[in-house]
Amino acid sequence: TKYYVEHPDRMDEEALLDILKRTNSFLLKEAESEDSSEIDVLENAVRSAEEIGVKSLIEGEVPADESVRAVIARGIAECASNTAKHAGGDKLFTRIRTAGETYEIVFENNGNPPEKEVVETGGLKSYKYMIHQFGGSMEISYKPEFKLIVTLPLSKDK
Amino acid sequence: MYKITLEVICLDSVYKVMVVDDQNIARSFFEMHVKASKRYELVYSIGNTESAVKYCDENQVDLVLMDILTSRGSEGLDAARRIKERHPGIKIIMVTSMPEASWIARSKEIGAESFWYKEYGEEPLLEIMDRTMAGESVYPEDYPVIKLGNATREDFTDRELEVLREMTIGLTNSEIAEKLCISSNSVHSHVAHLLAKTGYTSRTRLAVDARVLGLVINPRGNASDS
C-alpha cells in the first residue's frame, strides 16, 4: 500500500483493494503471547537495539536491582534509537560504575556527533522524568561528541 | 496540550500495574517504565485482552495500561469497558499510536481515566501515570494533526469520517449505506465531499492513505467480518 501511495501510476485499483484488505488483516493479526512480566528488561533492550542495527556493549558491573536495570534499559532503548536515527552509528557503549552512593551510567555511540545542542524532547524528556522520579539526574553533552550521563542512587526502596 | 480534570486523592503506595499490548516491542517499552519506577509494580504483562480481563477478576490491579488496537481490531476499548464495569476502582490509561478520530470520545464514554498517544504524546508516560493515580483525568486537548491530501481531521464531519472508515475495508457505497442505515445517495454525496476536500481523485487511494495514516481505523479487520 505504501508503494502504491508513492507510485500510484504503477498499480491497479482492484489489486490494491485486495492488498488493502490483506494488509489490514495482517496488521491486526498478532500471535498471542504469554505473560512477559518476568522477562529481563535489560536483555530485552539489548536485543531490541540489535534488531535496529545497533550493537549494545555494556562495560562495568550490571546492577542486580531490577528497577535500576529498567532505568538502564530505557537509556539503552533511547540511545540506540538515536544512534541509528541521528548519529548514523551502529554501536552503543554503556559504561556503568559506582561512585560512592550512586551509579554513574554513561551512554556513548560510534556515530557522528550532533551538529548543535541536543534539545530534550520526546524520548529524552520522558527518560529524564523517569530518572528524576527515581531520584537521579541526567546530563547531556554534545561536544566534542554525544554523551548521556545518568546518575542514580544505589538503593531503591519499594 | 493535555486537559486536566482534578480530583483530590494523594496516595503514597506502590501501585499494581497491568500492561496490555499485543506488540512485544510496545509491551517491553511499558514494562521498562513500570519497572523503573518506585511507585509501580508490574504484576502482569500480556498481549491478550481476554486474559487481561480475567486477571483483573482474580487479582488486585490498581492501574491498567491498555493498548486500544489489538489483533482483532479495537478490542482494547471493549476490554477496558468490561474492566470498568466489573472493577470501577481500577484506573485505566488507554494508549495508542494511531490518531483514529473516535477513540478519545469512546475512551471517555467507557470511563477510562486517561489517554496517551504513544507517538504524539508530549508528556512523559510516567507523568501521565503519576497524575492518573493522583486522581487526575488526563486527556489530550488536541488531536494529532493528520493531513490527508489538502484537508485535516477538523475539515471532516463525523458522518464523513464514518463513511471513510468503512471505505478503508473496501465496502461499496451500497454496503456502506446498509451498514450506516443511510441512503446510497447520501454515501455517494459524502464520498464526493471527501474527495473534494482532500483533493484526491481516486476513492481507493483516499481510503488507503486514510488507513495508512491511521486517521480512521475500522474496528474489524476485514469486510467479511462485518
mmCIF file of C-alpha atoms in Angstrom:
data_model
loop_
_atom_site.group_PDB
_atom_site.id
_atom_site.type_symbol
_atom_site.label_atom_id
_atom_site.label_comp_id
_atom_site.label_asym_id
_atom_site.label_seq_id
_atom_site.Cartn_x
_atom_site.Cartn_y
_atom_site.Cartn_z
ATOM 1 C CA THR A 1 0.000 0.000 0.000
ATOM 2 C CA LYS A 2 2.840 2.386 0.756
ATOM 3 C CA TYR A 3 4.309 1.549 -2.633
ATOM 4 C CA TYR A 4 1.013 2.474 -4.251
ATOM 5 C CA VAL A 5 0.942 5.794 -2.410
ATOM 6 C CA GLU A 6 4.401 6.559 -3.746
ATOM 7 C CA HIS A 7 3.851 5.130 -7.258
ATOM 8 C CA PRO A 8 0.134 5.448 -7.976
ATOM 9 C CA ASP A 9 0.634 5.094 -11.695
ATOM 10 C CA ARG A 10 2.024 1.579 -11.299
ATOM 11 C CA MET A 11 -0.831 -0.100 -9.510
ATOM 12 C CA ASP A 12 -4.219 -1.483 -10.447
ATOM 13 C CA GLU A 13 -7.029 -0.307 -8.155
ATOM 14 C CA GLU A 14 -8.635 -3.739 -7.906
ATOM 15 C CA ALA A 15 -5.332 -5.289 -6.961
ATOM 16 C CA LEU A 16 -4.751 -2.523 -4.474
ATOM 17 C CA LEU A 17 -8.120 -3.128 -2.796
ATOM 18 C CA ASP A 18 -7.165 -6.746 -2.370
ATOM 19 C CA ILE A 19 -3.807 -5.759 -0.939
ATOM 20 C CA LEU A 20 -5.519 -3.297 1.383
ATOM 21 C CA LYS A 21 -7.820 -5.978 2.765
ATOM 22 C CA ARG A 22 -4.971 -8.411 3.264
ATOM 23 C CA THR A 23 -2.680 -5.754 4.701
ATOM 24 C CA ASN A 24 -5.361 -4.614 7.127
ATOM 25 C CA SER A 25 -5.854 -8.151 8.264
ATOM 26 C CA PHE A 26 -2.117 -8.739 8.561
ATOM 27 C CA LEU A 27 -1.556 -5.567 10.547
ATOM 28 C CA LEU A 28 -4.252 -6.514 13.017
ATOM 29 C CA LYS A 29 -3.172 -10.113 13.311
ATOM 30 C CA GLU A 30 -0.660 -10.909 16.054
ATOM 31 C CA ALA A 31 0.238 -14.133 17.762
ATOM 32 C CA GLU A 32 -0.986 -14.414 21.326
ATOM 33 C CA SER A 33 1.759 -14.034 23.869
ATOM 34 C CA GLU A 34 2.337 -15.211 27.377
ATOM 35 C CA ASP A 35 2.781 -13.007 30.400
ATOM 36 C CA SER A 36 6.102 -11.271 29.869
ATOM 37 C CA SER A 37 6.332 -9.502 33.214
ATOM 38 C CA GLU A 38 9.211 -11.765 34.318
ATOM 39 C CA ILE A 39 11.375 -11.201 31.242
ATOM 40 C CA ASP A 40 14.502 -9.189 31.975
ATOM 41 C CA VAL A 41 14.065 -5.706 30.567
ATOM 42 C CA LEU A 42 17.783 -5.122 30.132
ATOM 43 C CA GLU A 43 18.279 -8.203 27.982
ATOM 44 C CA ASN A 44 15.220 -7.197 26.020
ATOM 45 C CA ALA A 45 16.594 -3.722 25.422
ATOM 46 C CA VAL A 46 19.945 -5.067 24.203
ATOM 47 C CA ARG A 47 18.148 -7.429 21.858
ATOM 48 C CA SER A 48 15.844 -4.683 20.570
ATOM 49 C CA ALA A 49 18.866 -2.454 19.890
ATOM 50 C CA GLU A 50 20.422 -5.182 17.782
ATOM 51 C CA GLU A 51 17.214 -5.524 15.828
ATOM 52 C CA ILE A 52 17.578 -1.942 14.668
ATOM 53 C CA GLY A 53 21.232 -2.491 13.779
ATOM 54 C CA VAL A 54 22.875 -1.134 16.916
ATOM 55 C CA LYS A 55 25.157 -3.386 18.900
ATOM 56 C CA SER A 56 24.900 -2.570 22.563
ATOM 57 C CA LEU A 57 28.129 -3.036 24.548
ATOM 58 C CA ILE A 58 27.948 -2.814 28.319
ATOM 59 C CA GLU A 59 31.047 -2.205 30.421
ATOM 60 C CA GLY A 60 31.185 -2.450 34.184
ATOM 61 C CA GLU A 61 29.160 -4.386 36.653
ATOM 62 C CA VAL A 62 25.489 -4.547 35.795
ATOM 63 C CA PRO A 63 23.342 -3.947 38.890
ATOM 64 C CA ALA A 64 21.155 -6.817 40.055
ATOM 65 C CA ASP A 65 18.370 -4.476 41.188
ATOM 66 C CA GLU A 66 15.544 -4.859 38.701
ATOM 67 C CA SER A 67 14.465 -1.249 38.863
ATOM 68 C CA VAL A 68 17.981 0.049 38.188
ATOM 69 C CA ARG A 69 18.259 -2.382 35.283
ATOM 70 C CA ALA A 70 14.989 -0.991 33.952
ATOM 71 C CA VAL A 71 16.288 2.569 34.023
ATOM 72 C CA ILE A 72 19.451 1.469 32.235
ATOM 73 C CA ALA A 73 17.343 -0.491 29.749
ATOM 74 C CA ARG A 74 15.326 2.615 28.958
ATOM 75 C CA GLY A 75 18.560 4.503 28.362
ATOM 76 C CA ILE A 76 19.795 1.817 26.000
ATOM 77 C CA ALA A 77 16.492 1.859 24.097
ATOM 78 C CA GLU A 78 16.529 5.644 23.783
ATOM 79 C CA CYS A 79 20.204 5.964 22.884
ATOM 80 C CA ALA A 80 20.172 3.029 20.455
ATOM 81 C CA SER A 81 17.296 4.636 18.614
ATOM 82 C CA ASN A 82 19.127 7.987 18.449
ATOM 83 C CA THR A 83 22.359 6.251 17.403
ATOM 84 C CA ALA A 84 20.598 4.691 14.439
ATOM 85 C CA LYS A 85 18.336 7.617 13.511
ATOM 86 C CA HIS A 86 20.511 10.672 14.113
ATOM 87 C CA ALA A 87 24.130 9.644 14.519
ATOM 88 C CA GLY A 88 24.332 7.018 11.801
ATOM 89 C CA GLY A 89 26.223 4.733 14.152
ATOM 90 C CA ASP A 90 25.967 1.023 14.831
ATOM 91 C CA LYS A 91 27.467 0.715 18.316
ATOM 92 C CA LEU A 92 26.232 1.963 21.642
ATOM 93 C CA PHE A 93 28.537 1.886 24.660
ATOM 94 C CA THR A 94 27.048 1.782 28.126
ATOM 95 C CA ARG A 95 29.614 2.273 30.875
ATOM 96 C CA ILE A 96 28.496 1.572 34.413
ATOM 97 C CA ARG A 97 30.423 2.364 37.540
ATOM 98 C CA THR A 98 29.664 3.059 41.149
ATOM 99 C CA ALA A 99 30.842 6.259 42.779
ATOM 100 C CA GLY A 100 30.089 6.417 46.480
ATOM 101 C CA GLU A 101 26.368 6.073 46.966
ATOM 102 C CA THR A 102 25.496 6.353 43.296
ATOM 103 C CA TYR A 103 25.670 4.572 39.990
ATOM 104 C CA GLU A 104 27.082 6.569 37.123
ATOM 105 C CA ILE A 105 25.987 5.358 33.691
ATOM 106 C CA VAL A 106 27.443 6.920 30.568
ATOM 107 C CA PHE A 107 25.951 6.293 27.130
ATOM 108 C CA GLU A 108 28.062 6.999 24.019
ATOM 109 C CA ASN A 109 27.958 5.854 20.416
ATOM 110 C CA ASN A 110 30.295 5.464 17.449
ATOM 111 C CA GLY A 111 28.233 7.662 15.163
ATOM 112 C CA ASN A 112 28.581 11.279 14.093
ATOM 113 C CA PRO A 113 28.453 13.867 16.863
ATOM 114 C CA PRO A 114 25.472 16.245 16.956
ATOM 115 C CA GLU A 115 25.912 19.449 14.993
ATOM 116 C CA LYS A 116 24.119 21.507 17.604
ATOM 117 C CA GLU A 117 22.980 21.303 21.197
ATOM 118 C CA VAL A 118 20.643 18.417 21.889
ATOM 119 C CA VAL A 119 17.181 19.534 22.960
ATOM 120 C CA GLU A 120 15.374 17.268 25.405
ATOM 121 C CA THR A 121 12.093 16.476 23.723
ATOM 122 C CA GLY A 122 10.046 13.324 23.270
ATOM 123 C CA GLY A 123 12.027 10.298 24.354
ATOM 124 C CA LEU A 124 14.815 12.188 26.162
ATOM 125 C CA LYS A 125 12.251 14.255 28.043
ATOM 126 C CA SER A 126 10.454 11.099 29.033
ATOM 127 C CA TYR A 127 13.708 9.472 30.124
ATOM 128 C CA LYS A 128 14.646 12.478 32.217
ATOM 129 C CA TYR A 129 11.284 12.284 34.007
ATOM 130 C CA MET A 130 11.918 8.619 34.758
ATOM 131 C CA ILE A 131 15.376 9.371 36.165
ATOM 132 C CA HIS A 132 14.149 12.238 38.323
ATOM 133 C CA GLN A 133 11.318 10.138 39.677
ATOM 134 C CA PHE A 134 13.934 7.542 40.581
ATOM 135 C CA GLY A 135 15.870 10.183 42.475
ATOM 136 C CA GLY A 136 18.676 10.537 39.947
ATOM 137 C CA SER A 137 19.922 13.116 37.492
ATOM 138 C CA MET A 138 20.665 13.294 33.791
ATOM 139 C CA GLU A 139 23.141 15.383 31.849
ATOM 140 C CA ILE A 140 23.745 15.600 28.110
ATOM 141 C CA SER A 141 26.870 16.867 26.433
ATOM 142 C CA TYR A 142 27.205 17.125 22.670
ATOM 143 C CA LYS A 143 30.755 18.423 22.222
ATOM 144 C CA PRO A 144 33.132 17.021 21.207
ATOM 145 C CA GLU A 145 30.749 14.077 20.944
ATOM 146 C CA PHE A 146 27.403 12.984 22.295
ATOM 147 C CA LYS A 147 27.406 11.719 25.845
ATOM 148 C CA LEU A 148 24.433 10.996 28.080
ATOM 149 C CA ILE A 149 25.369 10.769 31.753
ATOM 150 C CA VAL A 150 22.920 9.330 34.220
ATOM 151 C CA THR A 151 23.407 9.276 37.974
ATOM 152 C CA LEU A 152 21.205 7.001 40.082
ATOM 153 C CA PRO A 153 21.093 6.344 43.812
ATOM 154 C CA LEU A 154 22.444 2.923 44.711
ATOM 155 C CA SER A 155 19.426 1.803 46.691
ATOM 156 C CA LYS A 156 15.794 1.930 45.659
ATOM 157 C CA ASP A 157 13.258 1.093 48.289
ATOM 158 C CA LYS A 158 9.954 -0.294 47.145
ATOM 159 C CA MET B 1 -1.700 20.249 25.369
ATOM 160 C CA TYR B 2 -3.319 17.943 27.918
ATOM 161 C CA LYS B 3 -6.547 18.924 29.653
ATOM 162 C CA ILE B 4 -6.712 18.065 33.326
ATOM 163 C CA THR B 5 -9.710 17.326 35.489
ATOM 164 C CA LEU B 6 -8.667 17.302 39.121
ATOM 165 C CA GLU B 7 -9.853 15.115 41.926
ATOM 166 C CA VAL B 8 -8.412 15.187 45.394
ATOM 167 C CA ILE B 9 -6.615 11.968 46.060
ATOM 168 C CA CYS B 10 -2.982 11.841 47.033
ATOM 169 C CA LEU B 11 -1.676 8.385 47.683
ATOM 170 C CA ASP B 12 1.627 7.108 48.890
ATOM 171 C CA SER B 13 1.533 3.485 47.835
ATOM 172 C CA VAL B 14 3.112 1.147 45.336
ATOM 173 C CA TYR B 15 0.521 0.578 42.666
ATOM 174 C CA LYS B 16 0.000 -2.719 40.904
ATOM 175 C CA VAL B 17 0.115 -2.236 37.152
ATOM 176 C CA MET B 18 -1.024 -4.452 34.331
ATOM 177 C CA VAL B 19 0.213 -3.825 30.788
ATOM 178 C CA VAL B 20 -1.907 -4.953 27.843
ATOM 179 C CA ASP B 21 -0.395 -4.615 24.374
ATOM 180 C CA ASP B 22 -0.127 -7.288 21.715
ATOM 181 C CA GLN B 23 3.054 -5.874 20.200
ATOM 182 C CA ASN B 24 6.122 -7.140 22.020
ATOM 183 C CA ILE B 25 8.174 -4.010 21.412
ATOM 184 C CA ALA B 26 5.471 -1.730 22.808
ATOM 185 C CA ARG B 27 4.858 -4.004 25.768
ATOM 186 C CA SER B 28 8.571 -4.040 26.520
ATOM 187 C CA PHE B 29 8.543 -0.242 26.444
ATOM 188 C CA PHE B 30 5.748 -0.084 29.015
ATOM 189 C CA GLU B 31 7.370 -2.759 31.173
ATOM 190 C CA MET B 32 10.593 -0.739 31.311
ATOM 191 C CA HIS B 33 8.743 2.315 32.556
ATOM 192 C CA VAL B 34 6.818 0.475 35.226
ATOM 193 C CA LYS B 35 9.835 -1.469 36.470
ATOM 194 C CA ALA B 36 11.955 1.676 36.609
ATOM 195 C CA SER B 37 9.585 3.451 38.946
ATOM 196 C CA LYS B 38 9.459 3.219 42.735
ATOM 197 C CA ARG B 39 5.753 3.867 42.652
ATOM 198 C CA TYR B 40 4.668 0.973 40.463
ATOM 199 C CA GLU B 41 4.887 -2.790 40.473
ATOM 200 C CA LEU B 42 4.388 -4.734 37.267
ATOM 201 C CA VAL B 43 2.043 -7.589 38.103
ATOM 202 C CA TYR B 44 1.026 -8.781 34.650
ATOM 203 C CA SER B 45 2.051 -8.060 31.088
ATOM 204 C CA ILE B 46 0.072 -9.672 28.315
ATOM 205 C CA GLY B 47 -0.986 -9.217 24.699
ATOM 206 C CA ASN B 48 -4.348 -10.888 25.035
ATOM 207 C CA THR B 49 -7.285 -8.759 26.229
ATOM 208 C CA GLU B 50 -9.354 -11.741 27.412
ATOM 209 C CA SER B 51 -6.541 -12.822 29.711
ATOM 210 C CA ALA B 52 -6.240 -9.252 30.919
ATOM 211 C CA VAL B 53 -9.912 -9.006 31.887
ATOM 212 C CA LYS B 54 -9.734 -12.390 33.611
ATOM 213 C CA TYR B 55 -6.604 -11.332 35.507
ATOM 214 C CA CYS B 56 -8.436 -8.326 36.925
ATOM 215 C CA ASP B 57 -11.246 -10.617 38.075
ATOM 216 C CA GLU B 58 -8.825 -12.793 40.021
ATOM 217 C CA ASN B 59 -6.077 -10.450 41.202
ATOM 218 C CA GLN B 60 -5.537 -6.996 42.612
ATOM 219 C CA VAL B 61 -4.754 -4.422 39.950
ATOM 220 C CA ASP B 62 -4.619 -0.688 40.521
ATOM 221 C CA LEU B 63 -3.752 0.613 37.069
ATOM 222 C CA VAL B 64 -4.012 -0.762 33.542
ATOM 223 C CA LEU B 65 -2.071 0.487 30.542
ATOM 224 C CA MET B 66 -4.390 -0.683 27.782
ATOM 225 C CA ASP B 67 -3.448 -0.572 24.120
ATOM 226 C CA ILE B 68 -6.502 0.124 22.001
ATOM 227 C CA LEU B 69 -5.612 -1.579 18.726
ATOM 228 C CA THR B 70 -5.117 -5.322 19.109
ATOM 229 C CA SER B 71 -5.013 -8.289 16.794
ATOM 230 C CA ARG B 72 -8.760 -8.257 16.183
ATOM 231 C CA GLY B 73 -9.367 -4.534 15.984
ATOM 232 C CA SER B 74 -10.080 -2.040 18.746
ATOM 233 C CA GLU B 75 -10.527 -4.776 21.357
ATOM 234 C CA GLY B 76 -8.723 -2.692 23.922
ATOM 235 C CA LEU B 77 -11.763 -0.445 24.210
ATOM 236 C CA ASP B 78 -14.081 -3.372 24.831
ATOM 237 C CA ALA B 79 -11.715 -4.881 27.386
ATOM 238 C CA ALA B 80 -11.460 -1.535 29.181
ATOM 239 C CA ARG B 81 -15.247 -1.221 29.258
ATOM 240 C CA ARG B 82 -15.617 -4.654 30.827
ATOM 241 C CA ILE B 83 -12.917 -3.975 33.400
ATOM 242 C CA LYS B 84 -14.536 -0.674 34.400
ATOM 243 C CA GLU B 85 -17.964 -2.329 34.674
ATOM 244 C CA ARG B 86 -16.682 -5.115 36.885
ATOM 245 C CA HIS B 87 -13.993 -3.185 38.771
ATOM 246 C CA PRO B 88 -14.718 0.536 38.768
ATOM 247 C CA GLY B 89 -11.831 1.165 41.184
ATOM 248 C CA ILE B 90 -9.221 0.087 38.645
ATOM 249 C CA LYS B 91 -7.802 3.084 36.796
ATOM 250 C CA ILE B 92 -7.167 2.748 33.086
ATOM 251 C CA ILE B 93 -4.916 4.674 30.730
ATOM 252 C CA MET B 94 -5.805 3.998 27.105
ATOM 253 C CA VAL B 95 -2.739 4.078 24.873
ATOM 254 C CA THR B 96 -2.394 4.087 21.128
ATOM 255 C CA SER B 97 -0.064 5.072 18.300
ATOM 256 C CA MET B 98 -2.989 5.744 15.972
ATOM 257 C CA PRO B 99 -4.731 9.118 15.729
ATOM 258 C CA GLU B 100 -8.111 7.459 14.921
ATOM 259 C CA ALA B 101 -10.758 10.137 15.289
ATOM 260 C CA SER B 102 -13.294 8.411 17.545
ATOM 261 C CA TRP B 103 -11.147 6.778 20.188
ATOM 262 C CA ILE B 104 -10.823 9.670 22.618
ATOM 263 C CA ALA B 105 -14.612 10.089 22.856
ATOM 264 C CA ARG B 106 -15.110 6.353 23.221
ATOM 265 C CA SER B 107 -12.485 6.129 25.931
ATOM 266 C CA LYS B 108 -14.261 8.845 27.894
ATOM 267 C CA GLU B 109 -17.613 7.080 27.473
ATOM 268 C CA ILE B 110 -16.104 3.893 28.839
ATOM 269 C CA GLY B 111 -14.756 5.789 31.844
ATOM 270 C CA ALA B 112 -11.059 5.371 31.182
ATOM 271 C CA GLU B 113 -9.297 7.863 33.413
ATOM 272 C CA SER B 114 -6.603 8.930 30.958
ATOM 273 C CA PHE B 115 -5.425 8.656 27.378
ATOM 274 C CA TRP B 116 -1.891 8.743 25.939
ATOM 275 C CA TYR B 117 -0.651 8.847 22.386
ATOM 276 C CA LYS B 118 2.477 6.688 22.032
ATOM 277 C CA GLU B 119 3.752 8.628 19.046
ATOM 278 C CA TYR B 120 2.422 12.120 19.688
ATOM 279 C CA GLY B 121 2.222 12.404 23.461
ATOM 280 C CA GLU B 122 4.343 15.309 24.665
ATOM 281 C CA GLU B 123 4.060 14.420 28.317
ATOM 282 C CA PRO B 124 6.136 11.502 29.610
ATOM 283 C CA LEU B 125 4.198 8.311 30.185
ATOM 284 C CA LEU B 126 5.269 8.148 33.827
ATOM 285 C CA GLU B 127 3.925 11.651 34.347
ATOM 286 C CA ILE B 128 0.545 10.592 32.938
ATOM 287 C CA MET B 129 0.602 7.562 35.233
ATOM 288 C CA ASP B 130 1.506 9.683 38.286
ATOM 289 C CA ARG B 131 -1.217 12.205 37.590
ATOM 290 C CA THR B 132 -3.783 9.482 36.941
ATOM 291 C CA MET B 133 -3.028 7.739 40.223
ATOM 292 C CA ALA B 134 -3.182 11.113 41.974
ATOM 293 C CA GLY B 135 -6.806 11.383 40.856
ATOM 294 C CA GLU B 136 -6.465 13.400 37.676
ATOM 295 C CA SER B 137 -8.100 12.549 34.387
ATOM 296 C CA VAL B 138 -5.592 13.372 31.676
ATOM 297 C CA TYR B 139 -6.752 13.564 28.088
ATOM 298 C CA PRO B 140 -5.147 15.317 25.115
ATOM 299 C CA GLU B 141 -6.861 18.604 24.322
ATOM 300 C CA ASP B 142 -5.951 18.373 20.680
ATOM 301 C CA TYR B 143 -5.871 15.564 18.190
ATOM 302 C CA PRO B 144 -2.592 14.970 16.375
ATOM 303 C CA VAL B 145 -2.687 16.967 13.162
ATOM 304 C CA ILE B 146 -3.005 14.480 10.347
ATOM 305 C CA LYS B 147 -3.028 15.843 6.833
ATOM 306 C CA LEU B 148 -4.992 13.817 4.317
ATOM 307 C CA GLY B 149 -4.328 15.489 0.991
ATOM 308 C CA ASN B 150 -5.425 19.113 1.337
ATOM 309 C CA ALA B 151 -7.501 18.509 4.472
ATOM 310 C CA THR B 152 -7.031 17.708 8.133
ATOM 311 C CA ARG B 153 -9.338 15.879 10.539
ATOM 312 C CA GLU B 154 -11.084 19.111 11.527
ATOM 313 C CA ASP B 155 -12.285 19.593 7.942
ATOM 314 C CA PHE B 156 -14.434 16.449 8.021
ATOM 315 C CA THR B 157 -17.837 15.892 9.570
ATOM 316 C CA ASP B 158 -18.434 12.922 11.853
ATOM 317 C CA ARG B 159 -20.509 11.252 9.175
ATOM 318 C CA GLU B 160 -17.791 11.735 6.557
ATOM 319 C CA LEU B 161 -15.308 10.057 8.898
ATOM 320 C CA GLU B 162 -17.759 7.189 9.408
ATOM 321 C CA VAL B 163 -18.075 6.708 5.657
ATOM 322 C CA LEU B 164 -14.302 6.943 5.215
ATOM 323 C CA ARG B 165 -13.823 4.329 7.930
ATOM 324 C CA GLU B 166 -15.980 1.858 6.023
ATOM 325 C CA MET B 167 -14.208 2.683 2.776
ATOM 326 C CA THR B 168 -10.916 1.516 4.300
ATOM 327 C CA ILE B 169 -12.180 -2.064 4.448
ATOM 328 C CA GLY B 170 -13.270 -1.958 0.824
ATOM 329 C CA LEU B 171 -17.037 -1.618 1.195
ATOM 330 C CA THR B 172 -19.034 -0.364 -1.770
ATOM 331 C CA ASN B 173 -21.399 2.578 -1.484
ATOM 332 C CA SER B 174 -24.442 0.333 -1.127
ATOM 333 C CA GLU B 175 -22.707 -1.757 1.555
ATOM 334 C CA ILE B 176 -21.737 1.387 3.449
ATOM 335 C CA ALA B 177 -25.316 2.701 3.125
ATOM 336 C CA GLU B 178 -26.725 -0.517 4.558
ATOM 337 C CA LYS B 179 -24.251 -0.577 7.412
ATOM 338 C CA LEU B 180 -24.752 3.043 8.404
ATOM 339 C CA CYS B 181 -28.524 2.994 7.721
ATOM 340 C CA ILE B 182 -28.404 5.839 5.255
ATOM 341 C CA SER B 183 -29.196 6.035 1.556
ATOM 342 C CA SER B 184 -26.742 5.191 -1.200
ATOM 343 C CA ASN B 185 -27.187 8.727 -2.491
ATOM 344 C CA SER B 186 -26.055 10.076 0.868
ATOM 345 C CA VAL B 187 -22.970 7.863 0.798
ATOM 346 C CA HIS B 188 -22.214 8.989 -2.736
ATOM 347 C CA SER B 189 -22.509 12.585 -1.591
ATOM 348 C CA HIS B 190 -20.221 12.069 1.401
ATOM 349 C CA VAL B 191 -17.611 10.381 -0.771
ATOM 350 C CA ALA B 192 -17.793 13.283 -3.205
ATOM 351 C CA HIS B 193 -17.274 15.731 -0.334
ATOM 352 C CA LEU B 194 -14.308 13.723 0.944
ATOM 353 C CA LEU B 195 -12.687 13.751 -2.457
ATOM 354 C CA ALA B 196 -13.350 17.456 -2.920
ATOM 355 C CA LYS B 197 -11.981 18.411 0.493
ATOM 356 C CA THR B 198 -8.845 16.286 0.209
ATOM 357 C CA GLY B 199 -8.153 16.841 -3.464
ATOM 358 C CA TYR B 200 -7.965 13.114 -4.142
ATOM 359 C CA THR B 201 -9.326 11.895 -7.462
ATOM 360 C CA SER B 202 -9.451 8.222 -6.503
ATOM 361 C CA ARG B 203 -11.592 6.889 -3.643
ATOM 362 C CA THR B 204 -9.321 3.861 -3.364
ATOM 363 C CA ARG B 205 -6.256 5.979 -2.912
ATOM 364 C CA LEU B 206 -8.109 8.126 -0.410
ATOM 365 C CA ALA B 207 -9.089 5.046 1.595
ATOM 366 C CA VAL B 208 -5.555 3.624 1.505
ATOM 367 C CA ASP B 209 -3.961 6.837 2.701
ATOM 368 C CA ALA B 210 -6.582 7.325 5.417
ATOM 369 C CA ARG B 211 -5.808 3.861 6.770
ATOM 370 C CA VAL B 212 -2.023 4.114 6.414
ATOM 371 C CA LEU B 213 -2.055 7.431 8.273
ATOM 372 C CA GLY B 214 -4.314 5.976 10.968
ATOM 373 C CA LEU B 215 -6.876 8.748 10.637
ATOM 374 C CA VAL B 216 -9.638 6.159 10.626
ATOM 375 C CA ILE B 217 -9.396 2.534 11.639
ATOM 376 C CA ASN B 218 -12.201 0.088 11.177
ATOM 377 C CA PRO B 219 -12.737 -1.891 14.402
ATOM 378 C CA ARG B 220 -12.957 -5.016 12.289
ATOM 379 C CA GLY B 221 -10.053 -6.191 10.127
ATOM 380 C CA ASN B 222 -11.887 -7.458 7.060
ATOM 381 C CA ALA B 223 -15.059 -6.540 5.229
ATOM 382 C CA SER B 224 -16.063 -10.179 5.503
ATOM 383 C CA ASP B 225 -16.122 -9.873 9.295
ATOM 384 C CA SER B 226 -18.766 -7.136 9.282
#
